[in-house]
Tab-separated table of C-alpha atoms and ligand atoms in Angstrom:
chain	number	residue	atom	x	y	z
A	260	UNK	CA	-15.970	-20.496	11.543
A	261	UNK	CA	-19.109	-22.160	10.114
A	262	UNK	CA	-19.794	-24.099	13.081
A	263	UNK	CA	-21.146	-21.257	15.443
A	264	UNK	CA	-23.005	-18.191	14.271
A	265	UNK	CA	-20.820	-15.483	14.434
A	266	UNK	CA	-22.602	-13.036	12.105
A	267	UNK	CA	-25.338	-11.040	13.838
A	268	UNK	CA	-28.434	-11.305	11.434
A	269	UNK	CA	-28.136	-8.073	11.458
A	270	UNK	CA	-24.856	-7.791	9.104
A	271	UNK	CA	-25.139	-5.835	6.334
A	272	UNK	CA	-23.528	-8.062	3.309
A	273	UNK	CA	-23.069	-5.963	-0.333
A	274	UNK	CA	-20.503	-3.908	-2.168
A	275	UNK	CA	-19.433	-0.923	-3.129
A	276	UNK	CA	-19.242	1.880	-6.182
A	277	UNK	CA	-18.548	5.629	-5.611
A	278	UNK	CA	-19.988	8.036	-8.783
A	279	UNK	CA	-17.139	8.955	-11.253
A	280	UNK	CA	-16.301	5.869	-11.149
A	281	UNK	CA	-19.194	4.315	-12.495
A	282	UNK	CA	-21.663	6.644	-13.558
A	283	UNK	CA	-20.379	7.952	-16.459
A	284	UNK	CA	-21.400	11.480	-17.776
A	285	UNK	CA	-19.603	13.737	-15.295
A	286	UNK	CA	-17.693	16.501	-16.879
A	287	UNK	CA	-17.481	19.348	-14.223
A	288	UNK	CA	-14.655	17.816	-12.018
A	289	UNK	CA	-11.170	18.791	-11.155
A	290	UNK	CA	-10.973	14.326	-12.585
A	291	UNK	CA	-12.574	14.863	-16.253
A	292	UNK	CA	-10.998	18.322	-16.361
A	293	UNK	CA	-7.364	16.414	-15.441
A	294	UNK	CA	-8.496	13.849	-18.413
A	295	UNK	CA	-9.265	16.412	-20.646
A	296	UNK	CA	-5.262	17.818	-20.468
A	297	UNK	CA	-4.075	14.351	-20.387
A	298	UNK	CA	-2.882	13.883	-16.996
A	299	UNK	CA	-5.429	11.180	-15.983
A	300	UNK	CA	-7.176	8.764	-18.093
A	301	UNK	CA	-10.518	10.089	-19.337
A	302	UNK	CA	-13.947	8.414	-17.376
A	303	UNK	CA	-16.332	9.344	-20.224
A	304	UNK	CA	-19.146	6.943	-19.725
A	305	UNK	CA	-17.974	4.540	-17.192
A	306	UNK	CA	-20.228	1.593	-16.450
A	307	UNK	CA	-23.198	4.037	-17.841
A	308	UNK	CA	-24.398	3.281	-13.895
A	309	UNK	CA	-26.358	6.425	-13.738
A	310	UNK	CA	-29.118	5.224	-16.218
A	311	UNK	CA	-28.518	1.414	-15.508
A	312	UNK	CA	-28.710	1.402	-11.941
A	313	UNK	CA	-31.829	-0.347	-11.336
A	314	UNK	CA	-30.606	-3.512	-13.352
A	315	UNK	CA	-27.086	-3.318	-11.708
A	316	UNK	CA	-29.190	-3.561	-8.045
A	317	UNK	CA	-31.476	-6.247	-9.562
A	318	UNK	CA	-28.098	-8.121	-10.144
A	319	UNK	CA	-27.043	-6.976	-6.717
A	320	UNK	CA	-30.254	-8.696	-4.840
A	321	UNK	CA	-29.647	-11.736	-7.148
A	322	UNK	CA	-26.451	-12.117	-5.360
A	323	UNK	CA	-27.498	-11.860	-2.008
A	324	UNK	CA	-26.838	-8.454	-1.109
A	325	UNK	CA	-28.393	-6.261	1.764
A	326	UNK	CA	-26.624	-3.234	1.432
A	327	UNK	CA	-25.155	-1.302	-0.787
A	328	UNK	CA	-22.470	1.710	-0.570
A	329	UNK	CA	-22.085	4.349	-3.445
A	330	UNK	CA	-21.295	8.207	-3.690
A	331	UNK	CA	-23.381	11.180	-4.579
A	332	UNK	CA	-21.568	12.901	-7.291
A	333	UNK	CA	-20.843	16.528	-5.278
A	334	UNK	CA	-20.458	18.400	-9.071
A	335	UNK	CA	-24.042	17.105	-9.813
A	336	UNK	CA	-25.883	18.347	-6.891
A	337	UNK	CA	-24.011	21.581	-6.793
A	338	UNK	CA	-22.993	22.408	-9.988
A	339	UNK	CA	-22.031	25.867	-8.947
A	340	UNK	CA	-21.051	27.766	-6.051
A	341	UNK	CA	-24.159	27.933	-3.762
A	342	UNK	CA	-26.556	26.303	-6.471
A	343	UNK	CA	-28.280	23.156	-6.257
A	344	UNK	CA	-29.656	21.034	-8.953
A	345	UNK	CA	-32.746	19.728	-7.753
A	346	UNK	CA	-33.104	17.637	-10.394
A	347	UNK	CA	-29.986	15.608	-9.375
A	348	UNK	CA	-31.405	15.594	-5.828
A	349	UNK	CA	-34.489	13.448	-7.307
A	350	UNK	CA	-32.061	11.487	-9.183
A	351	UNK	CA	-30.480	9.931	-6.066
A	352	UNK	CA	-33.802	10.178	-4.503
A	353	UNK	CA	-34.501	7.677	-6.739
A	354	UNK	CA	-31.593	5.572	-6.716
A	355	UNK	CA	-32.425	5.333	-2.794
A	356	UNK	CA	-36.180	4.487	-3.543
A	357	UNK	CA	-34.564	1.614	-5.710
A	358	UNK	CA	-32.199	0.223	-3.461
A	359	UNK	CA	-34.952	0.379	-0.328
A	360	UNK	CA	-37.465	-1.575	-3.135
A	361	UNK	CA	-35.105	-4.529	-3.323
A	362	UNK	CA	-34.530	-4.761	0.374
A	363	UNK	CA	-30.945	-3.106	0.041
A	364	UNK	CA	-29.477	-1.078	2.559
A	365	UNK	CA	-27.789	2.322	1.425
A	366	UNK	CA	-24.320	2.993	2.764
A	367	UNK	CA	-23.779	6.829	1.589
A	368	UNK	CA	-21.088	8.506	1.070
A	369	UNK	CA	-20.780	12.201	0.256
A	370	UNK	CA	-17.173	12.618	-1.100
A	371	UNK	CA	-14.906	10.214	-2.794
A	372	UNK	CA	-12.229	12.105	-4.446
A	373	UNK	CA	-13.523	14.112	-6.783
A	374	UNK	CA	-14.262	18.116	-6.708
A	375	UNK	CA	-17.002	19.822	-8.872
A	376	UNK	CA	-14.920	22.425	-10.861
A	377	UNK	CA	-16.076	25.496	-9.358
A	378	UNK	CA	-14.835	23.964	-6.092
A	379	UNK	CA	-10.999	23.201	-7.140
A	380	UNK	CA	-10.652	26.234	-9.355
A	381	UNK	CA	-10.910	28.252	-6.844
A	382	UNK	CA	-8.534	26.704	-4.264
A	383	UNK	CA	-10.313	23.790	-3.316
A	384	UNK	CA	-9.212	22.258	0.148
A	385	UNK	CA	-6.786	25.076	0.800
A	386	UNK	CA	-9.943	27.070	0.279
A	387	UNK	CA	-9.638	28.872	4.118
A	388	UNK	CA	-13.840	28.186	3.874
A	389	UNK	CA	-13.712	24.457	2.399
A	390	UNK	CA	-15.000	22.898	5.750
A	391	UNK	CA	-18.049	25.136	5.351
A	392	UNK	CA	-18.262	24.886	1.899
A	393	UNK	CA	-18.448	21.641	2.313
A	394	UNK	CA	-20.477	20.800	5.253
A	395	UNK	CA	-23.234	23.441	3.519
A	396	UNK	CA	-23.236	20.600	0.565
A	397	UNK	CA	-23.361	17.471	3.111
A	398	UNK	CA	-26.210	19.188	5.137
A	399	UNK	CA	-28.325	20.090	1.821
A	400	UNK	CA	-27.565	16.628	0.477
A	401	UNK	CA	-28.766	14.639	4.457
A	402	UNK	CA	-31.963	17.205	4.188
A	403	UNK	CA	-33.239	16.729	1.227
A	404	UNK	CA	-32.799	12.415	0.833
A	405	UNK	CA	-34.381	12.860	4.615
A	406	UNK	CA	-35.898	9.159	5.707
A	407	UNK	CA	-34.502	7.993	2.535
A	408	UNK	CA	-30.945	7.203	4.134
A	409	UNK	CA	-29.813	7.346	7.862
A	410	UNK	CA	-26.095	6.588	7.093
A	411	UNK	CA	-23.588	8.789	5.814
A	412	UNK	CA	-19.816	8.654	5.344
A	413	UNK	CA	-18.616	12.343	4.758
A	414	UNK	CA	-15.000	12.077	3.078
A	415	UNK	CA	-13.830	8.736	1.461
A	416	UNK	CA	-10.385	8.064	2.412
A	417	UNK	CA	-8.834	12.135	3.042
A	418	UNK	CA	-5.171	10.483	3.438
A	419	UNK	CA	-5.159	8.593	0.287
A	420	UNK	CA	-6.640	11.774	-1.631
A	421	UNK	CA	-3.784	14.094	0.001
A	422	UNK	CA	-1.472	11.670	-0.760
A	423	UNK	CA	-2.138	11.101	-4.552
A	424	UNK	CA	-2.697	15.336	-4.680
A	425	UNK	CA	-0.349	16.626	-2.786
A	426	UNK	CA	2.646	14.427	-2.396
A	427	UNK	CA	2.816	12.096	-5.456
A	428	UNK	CA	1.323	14.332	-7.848
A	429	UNK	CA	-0.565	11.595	-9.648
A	430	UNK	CA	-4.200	12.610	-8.866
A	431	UNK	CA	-5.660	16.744	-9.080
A	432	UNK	CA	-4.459	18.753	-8.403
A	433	UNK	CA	-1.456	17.051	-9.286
A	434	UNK	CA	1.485	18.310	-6.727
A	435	UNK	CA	4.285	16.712	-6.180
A	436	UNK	CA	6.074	16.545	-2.935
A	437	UNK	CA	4.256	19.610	-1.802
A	438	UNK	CA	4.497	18.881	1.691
A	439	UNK	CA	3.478	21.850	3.144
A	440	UNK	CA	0.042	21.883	1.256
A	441	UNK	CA	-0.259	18.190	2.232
A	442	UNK	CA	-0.585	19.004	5.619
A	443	UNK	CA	-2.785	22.187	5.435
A	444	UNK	CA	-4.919	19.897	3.369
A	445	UNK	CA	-4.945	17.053	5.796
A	446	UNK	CA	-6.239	19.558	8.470
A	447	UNK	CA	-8.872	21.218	6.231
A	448	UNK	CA	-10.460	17.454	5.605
A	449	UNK	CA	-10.236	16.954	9.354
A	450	UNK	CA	-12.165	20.193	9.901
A	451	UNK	CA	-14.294	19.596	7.112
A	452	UNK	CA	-15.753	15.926	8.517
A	453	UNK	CA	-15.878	17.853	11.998
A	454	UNK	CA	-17.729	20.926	11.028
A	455	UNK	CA	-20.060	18.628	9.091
A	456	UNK	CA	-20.886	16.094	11.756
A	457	UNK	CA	-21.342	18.680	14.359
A	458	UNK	CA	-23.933	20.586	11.931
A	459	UNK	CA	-25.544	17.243	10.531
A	460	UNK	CA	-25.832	16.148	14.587
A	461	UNK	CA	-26.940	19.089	15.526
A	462	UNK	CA	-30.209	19.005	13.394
A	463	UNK	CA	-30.533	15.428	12.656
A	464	UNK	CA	-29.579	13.395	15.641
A	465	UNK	CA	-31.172	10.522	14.523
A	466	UNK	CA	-28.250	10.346	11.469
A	467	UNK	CA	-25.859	7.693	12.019
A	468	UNK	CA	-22.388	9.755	10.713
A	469	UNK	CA	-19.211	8.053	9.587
A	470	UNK	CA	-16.234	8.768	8.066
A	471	UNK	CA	-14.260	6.126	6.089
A	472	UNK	CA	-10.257	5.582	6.394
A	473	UNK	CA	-8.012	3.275	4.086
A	474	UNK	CA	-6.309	1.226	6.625
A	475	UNK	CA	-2.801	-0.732	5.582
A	476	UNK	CA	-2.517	-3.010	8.546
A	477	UNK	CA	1.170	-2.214	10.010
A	478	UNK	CA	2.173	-5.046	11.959
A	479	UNK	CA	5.552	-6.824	12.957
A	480	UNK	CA	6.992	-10.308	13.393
A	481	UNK	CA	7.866	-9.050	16.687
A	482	UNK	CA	11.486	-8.231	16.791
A	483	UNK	CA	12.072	-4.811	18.563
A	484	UNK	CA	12.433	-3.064	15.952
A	485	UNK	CA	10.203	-3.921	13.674
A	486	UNK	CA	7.746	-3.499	16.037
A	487	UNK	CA	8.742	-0.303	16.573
A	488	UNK	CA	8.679	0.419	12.615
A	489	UNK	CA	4.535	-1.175	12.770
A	490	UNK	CA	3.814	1.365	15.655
A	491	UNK	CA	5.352	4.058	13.701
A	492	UNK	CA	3.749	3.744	10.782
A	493	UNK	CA	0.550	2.771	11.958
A	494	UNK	CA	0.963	6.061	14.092
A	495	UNK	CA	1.351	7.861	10.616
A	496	UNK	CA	-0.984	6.696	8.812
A	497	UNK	CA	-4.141	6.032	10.659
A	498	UNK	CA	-4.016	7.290	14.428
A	499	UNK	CA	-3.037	11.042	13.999
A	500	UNK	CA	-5.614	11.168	11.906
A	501	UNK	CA	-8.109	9.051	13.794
A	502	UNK	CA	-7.208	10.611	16.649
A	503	UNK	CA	-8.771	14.041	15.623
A	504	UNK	CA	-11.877	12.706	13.919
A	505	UNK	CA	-13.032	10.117	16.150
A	506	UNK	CA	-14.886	11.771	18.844
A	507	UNK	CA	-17.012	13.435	15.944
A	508	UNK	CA	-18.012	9.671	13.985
A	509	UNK	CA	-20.935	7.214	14.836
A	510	UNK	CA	-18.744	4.859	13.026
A	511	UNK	CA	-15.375	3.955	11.452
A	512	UNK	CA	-15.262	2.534	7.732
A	513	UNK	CA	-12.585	0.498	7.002
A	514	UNK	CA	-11.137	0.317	3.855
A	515	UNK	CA	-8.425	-2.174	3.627
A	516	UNK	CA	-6.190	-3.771	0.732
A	517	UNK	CA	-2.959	-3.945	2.457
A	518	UNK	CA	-0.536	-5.346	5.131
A	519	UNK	CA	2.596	-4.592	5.514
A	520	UNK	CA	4.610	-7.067	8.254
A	521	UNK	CA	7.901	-6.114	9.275
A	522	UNK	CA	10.688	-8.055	9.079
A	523	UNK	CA	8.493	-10.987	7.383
A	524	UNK	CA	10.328	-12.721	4.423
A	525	UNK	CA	7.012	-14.584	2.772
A	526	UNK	CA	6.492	-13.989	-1.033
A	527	UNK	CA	2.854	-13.740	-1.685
A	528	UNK	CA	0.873	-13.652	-4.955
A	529	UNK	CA	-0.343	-10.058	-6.359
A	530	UNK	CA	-3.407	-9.071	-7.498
A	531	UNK	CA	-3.323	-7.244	-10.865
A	532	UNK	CA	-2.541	-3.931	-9.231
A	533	UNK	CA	0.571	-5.465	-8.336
A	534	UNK	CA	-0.512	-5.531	-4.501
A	535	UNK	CA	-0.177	-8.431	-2.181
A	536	UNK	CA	-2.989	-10.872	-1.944
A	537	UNK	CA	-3.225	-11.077	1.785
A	538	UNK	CA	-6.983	-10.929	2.617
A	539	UNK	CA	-6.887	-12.188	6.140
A	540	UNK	CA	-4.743	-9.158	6.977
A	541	UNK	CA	-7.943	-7.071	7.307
A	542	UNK	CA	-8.033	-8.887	11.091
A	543	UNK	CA	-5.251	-6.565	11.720
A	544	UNK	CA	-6.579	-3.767	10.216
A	545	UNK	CA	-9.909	-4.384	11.932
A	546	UNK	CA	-8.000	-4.474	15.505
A	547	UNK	CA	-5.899	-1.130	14.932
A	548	UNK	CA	-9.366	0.590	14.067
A	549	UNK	CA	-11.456	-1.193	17.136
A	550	UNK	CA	-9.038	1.410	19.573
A	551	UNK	CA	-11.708	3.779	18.783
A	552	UNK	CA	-14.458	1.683	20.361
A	553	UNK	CA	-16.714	2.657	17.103
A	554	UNK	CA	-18.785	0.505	15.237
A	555	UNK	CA	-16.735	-0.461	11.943
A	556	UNK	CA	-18.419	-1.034	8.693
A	557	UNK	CA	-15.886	-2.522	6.228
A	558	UNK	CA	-16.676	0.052	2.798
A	559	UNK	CA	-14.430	-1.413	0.655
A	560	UNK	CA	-11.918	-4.840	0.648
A	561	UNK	CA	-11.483	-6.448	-2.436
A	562	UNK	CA	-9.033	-7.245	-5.561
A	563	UNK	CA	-8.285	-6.738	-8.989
A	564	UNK	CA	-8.602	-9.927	-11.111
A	565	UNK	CA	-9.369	-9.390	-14.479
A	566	UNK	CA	-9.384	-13.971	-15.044
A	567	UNK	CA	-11.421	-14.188	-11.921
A	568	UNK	CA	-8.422	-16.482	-10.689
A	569	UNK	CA	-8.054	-15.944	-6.884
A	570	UNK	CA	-11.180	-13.613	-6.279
A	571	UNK	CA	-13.170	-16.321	-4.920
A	572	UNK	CA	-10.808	-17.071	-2.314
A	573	UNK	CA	-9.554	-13.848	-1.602
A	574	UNK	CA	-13.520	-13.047	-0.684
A	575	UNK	CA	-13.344	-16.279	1.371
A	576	UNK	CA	-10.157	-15.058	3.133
A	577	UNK	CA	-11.630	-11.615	3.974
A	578	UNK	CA	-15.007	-13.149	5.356
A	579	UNK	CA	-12.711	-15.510	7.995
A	580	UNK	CA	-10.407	-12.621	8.793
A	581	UNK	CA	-13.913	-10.636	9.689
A	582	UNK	CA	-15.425	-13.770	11.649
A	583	UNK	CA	-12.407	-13.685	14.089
A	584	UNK	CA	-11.992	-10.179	14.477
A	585	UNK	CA	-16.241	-10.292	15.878
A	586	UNK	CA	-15.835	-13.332	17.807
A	587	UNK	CA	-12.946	-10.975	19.299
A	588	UNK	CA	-15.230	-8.609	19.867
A	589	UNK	CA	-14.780	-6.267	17.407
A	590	UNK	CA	-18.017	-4.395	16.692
A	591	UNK	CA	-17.847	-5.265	12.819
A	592	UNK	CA	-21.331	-4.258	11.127
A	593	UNK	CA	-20.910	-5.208	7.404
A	594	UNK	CA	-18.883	-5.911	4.357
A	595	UNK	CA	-18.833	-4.448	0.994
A	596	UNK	CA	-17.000	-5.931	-1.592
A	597	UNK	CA	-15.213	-3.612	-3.715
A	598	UNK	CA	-16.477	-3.431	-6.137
A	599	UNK	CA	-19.547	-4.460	-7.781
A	600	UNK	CA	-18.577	-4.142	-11.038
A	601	UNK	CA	-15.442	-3.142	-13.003
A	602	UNK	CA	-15.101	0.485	-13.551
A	603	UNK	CA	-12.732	2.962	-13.653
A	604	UNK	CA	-9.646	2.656	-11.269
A	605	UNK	CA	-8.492	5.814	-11.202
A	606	UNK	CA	-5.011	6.786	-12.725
A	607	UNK	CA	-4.991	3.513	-14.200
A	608	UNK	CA	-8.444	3.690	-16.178
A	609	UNK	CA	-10.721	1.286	-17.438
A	610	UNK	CA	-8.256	-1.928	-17.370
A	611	UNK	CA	-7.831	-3.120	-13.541
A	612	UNK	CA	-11.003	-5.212	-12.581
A	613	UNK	CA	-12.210	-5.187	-9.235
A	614	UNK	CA	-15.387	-6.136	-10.038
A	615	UNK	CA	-17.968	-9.163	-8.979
A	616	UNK	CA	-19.834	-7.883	-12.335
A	617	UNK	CA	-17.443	-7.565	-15.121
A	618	UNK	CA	-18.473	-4.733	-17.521
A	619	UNK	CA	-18.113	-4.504	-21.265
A	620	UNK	CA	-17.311	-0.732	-21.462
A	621	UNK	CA	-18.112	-1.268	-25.736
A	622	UNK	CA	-21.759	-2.882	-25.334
A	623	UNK	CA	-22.342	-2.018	-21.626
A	624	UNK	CA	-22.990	-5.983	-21.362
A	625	UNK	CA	-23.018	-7.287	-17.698
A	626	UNK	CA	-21.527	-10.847	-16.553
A	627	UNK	CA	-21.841	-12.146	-13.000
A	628	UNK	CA	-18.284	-13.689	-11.544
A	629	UNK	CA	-17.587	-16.820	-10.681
A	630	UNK	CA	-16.766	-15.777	-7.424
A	631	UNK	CA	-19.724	-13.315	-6.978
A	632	UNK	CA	-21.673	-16.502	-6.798
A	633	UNK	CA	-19.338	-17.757	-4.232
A	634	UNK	CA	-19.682	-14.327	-2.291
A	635	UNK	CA	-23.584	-15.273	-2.514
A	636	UNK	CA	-23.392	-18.583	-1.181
A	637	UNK	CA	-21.053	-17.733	1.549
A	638	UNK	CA	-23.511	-14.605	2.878
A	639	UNK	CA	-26.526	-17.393	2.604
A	640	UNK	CA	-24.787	-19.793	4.703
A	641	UNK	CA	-23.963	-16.873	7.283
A	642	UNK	CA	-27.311	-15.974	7.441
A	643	UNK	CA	-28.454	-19.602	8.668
A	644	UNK	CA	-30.001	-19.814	11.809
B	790	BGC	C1	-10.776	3.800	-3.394
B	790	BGC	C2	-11.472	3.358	-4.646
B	790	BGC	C3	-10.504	2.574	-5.540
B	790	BGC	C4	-10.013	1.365	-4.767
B	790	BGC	C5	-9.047	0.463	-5.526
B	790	BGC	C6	-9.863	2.758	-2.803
B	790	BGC	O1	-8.699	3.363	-2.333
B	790	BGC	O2	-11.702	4.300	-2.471
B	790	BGC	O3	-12.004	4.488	-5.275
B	790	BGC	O4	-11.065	2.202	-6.747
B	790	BGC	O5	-9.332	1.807	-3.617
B	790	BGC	O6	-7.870	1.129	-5.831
């Protein structure tokens, strides 16, 4: 793969955060309210990113990085219904005038998971106005960080959300098996990312619009049935939804963590979520997205390691299963790790470690990887001439 360039210069190499996750501080979500009656672990102050942001992108340029993906926290910006915090607005203004200083490229994204309070209180997604609620947010939010950012991702992952929500009841709103709300959902996100794109386009053509989708790469070892089983699923979990959205996206983000072969008897290792370590399956998952004929920016691929064991060569893996998917053809535009640094994993709090920066949630100490140094050696011997 070294041998012949393969990267454009123009990949964007970097890694990924979304707000609640690292931030810390955020108290008016549907998340810290879950915390608050035990149901979810509580966030409190996170990685502290929101005040320590500059010297988490200093450490991000030290490693190499030209890009960068994070979320703007929806339940800052818009506290309540119809009011906007301009204060918060400068805030990420900021955060963008940072990034652009050290040569980073910002990879936004405008909702990942979590709903200001107001917003879920009263209904949230089965809100019959949530696409408009919503796109009113994403358009205020594009307007205001104008030339700041060109790149947006509306919804992170809708059919992950809707599935932790709605059917296993382990993320708010906390249904279980709710089936019928799992679809109305689904179709409100769908017609949320629509409504927005088409008013974003509409007044800002020049705004490259994305939306990104957790891919688990379906695939077969090619008996008939199985491969039946891979088309199935891969039906059900990416293209229906694909299929609606993809006329209204500049681009496709790819999130991907697993593959799931059918019929194949291998053992692999696990990462410390418990999930295969199969890197190179992101090939896969790159070539069931690439039916859309969309650029693809990976937003997120990465592992929990807490020992820093396998991260190295999981990042390795990932890069190579990238390389061949472009010299395919696939229209692959960047990478970013997730996640920069540890934070908070959702249900399971502050313990999984997906980060190339681990965190010391006591002191707020930061330590660079091991492997984020390999991560930084790899990009620099991509970017050779
Ligand atoms: C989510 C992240 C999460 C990561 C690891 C993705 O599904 O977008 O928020 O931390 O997976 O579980």
């Amino acid at each position: 793969m070294h041998e012949k360039k393969i990267f454009p210069d123009t990949f964007l190499w970097g890694a990924a955060t979304s707000s609640y996750q690292v931030e810390g501080g955020i108290e008016n979500t549907d998340w810290a309210q879950g915390a608050r009656e035990g149901k979810v672990p509580l966030c409190g102050t996170a990685c502290d990113h929101y005040n320590r942001y500059e010297q988490d992108f200093d450490i991000a340029k030290s490693l190499g990085h030209n890009a960068h993906r994070f979320s703007i926290e929806w339940s800052r910006i818009e506290p309540e219904e119809g009011k906007f915090d301009e204060q918060e607005i400068e805030h990420y203004r900021e955060v963008l005038r940072a990034l652009h200083a050290r040569g980073i490229y910002p990879l936004v994204t405008l909702w990942h998971f979590w709903l200001p309070l107001w917003f879920s209180r009263s209904g949230g997604w089965e809100r019959k106005d949530a696409p408009e609620v919503f796109a009113r947010y994403c358009t205020y939010v594009v307007e205001q960080f104008g030339d700041l950012c060109d790149n947006y991702a509306t919804i992170n992952e809708p059919m992950v959300f809707t599935g932790f929500g709605y059917i296993r009841g382990k993320w708010p709103p906390f249904y279980k098996n709710s089936f019928l709300k799992y679809f109305k959902v689904t179709l409100q996100l769908i017609r949320g990312h629509i409504f927005s794109y088409k008013n974003l386009k509409a007044k800002h053509p020049e705004m490259k619009i994305g939306i990104v989708k957790h891919t688990v790469a379906f695939s077969s070892n090619g008996n008939p049935f199985n491969v039946f089983f891979a088309w199935l699923f891969n039906l059900g979990w990416t293209h229906l939804f694909m299929r609606r959205v993809c006329e209204y996206a500049d681009w496709i983000g790819l999130n991907y963590y697993n593959r799931k072969i059918f019929g194949d008897t291998r053992v692999l290792g696990k990462t410390d979520m418990g999930w295969n370590i199969d890197p190179k399956g992101i090939y896969d998952a790159l070539h069931i997205l690439w039916k859309y004929k969309k650029p693809i920016y990976i937003a997120e691929a990465g592992c929990a390691d807490a020992h820093d064991r396998f991260r190295a060569d999981y990042i390795r893996d990932t890069v190579e299963g990238i390389g061949e998917a472009l010299q395919d053809g696939v229209d692959v535009r960047g990478y970013c790790y997730w996640s920069l640094l540890d934070n908070y994993e959702l249900a399971e709090g502050f313990e999984k470690r997906f980060g190339l920066v681990e965190v010391n949630f006591d002191t707020q100490e930061r330590t660079i990887r091991p492997s984020a140094f390999v991560y930084r050696d790899l990009i620099k011997s991509l970017q050779q001439p």
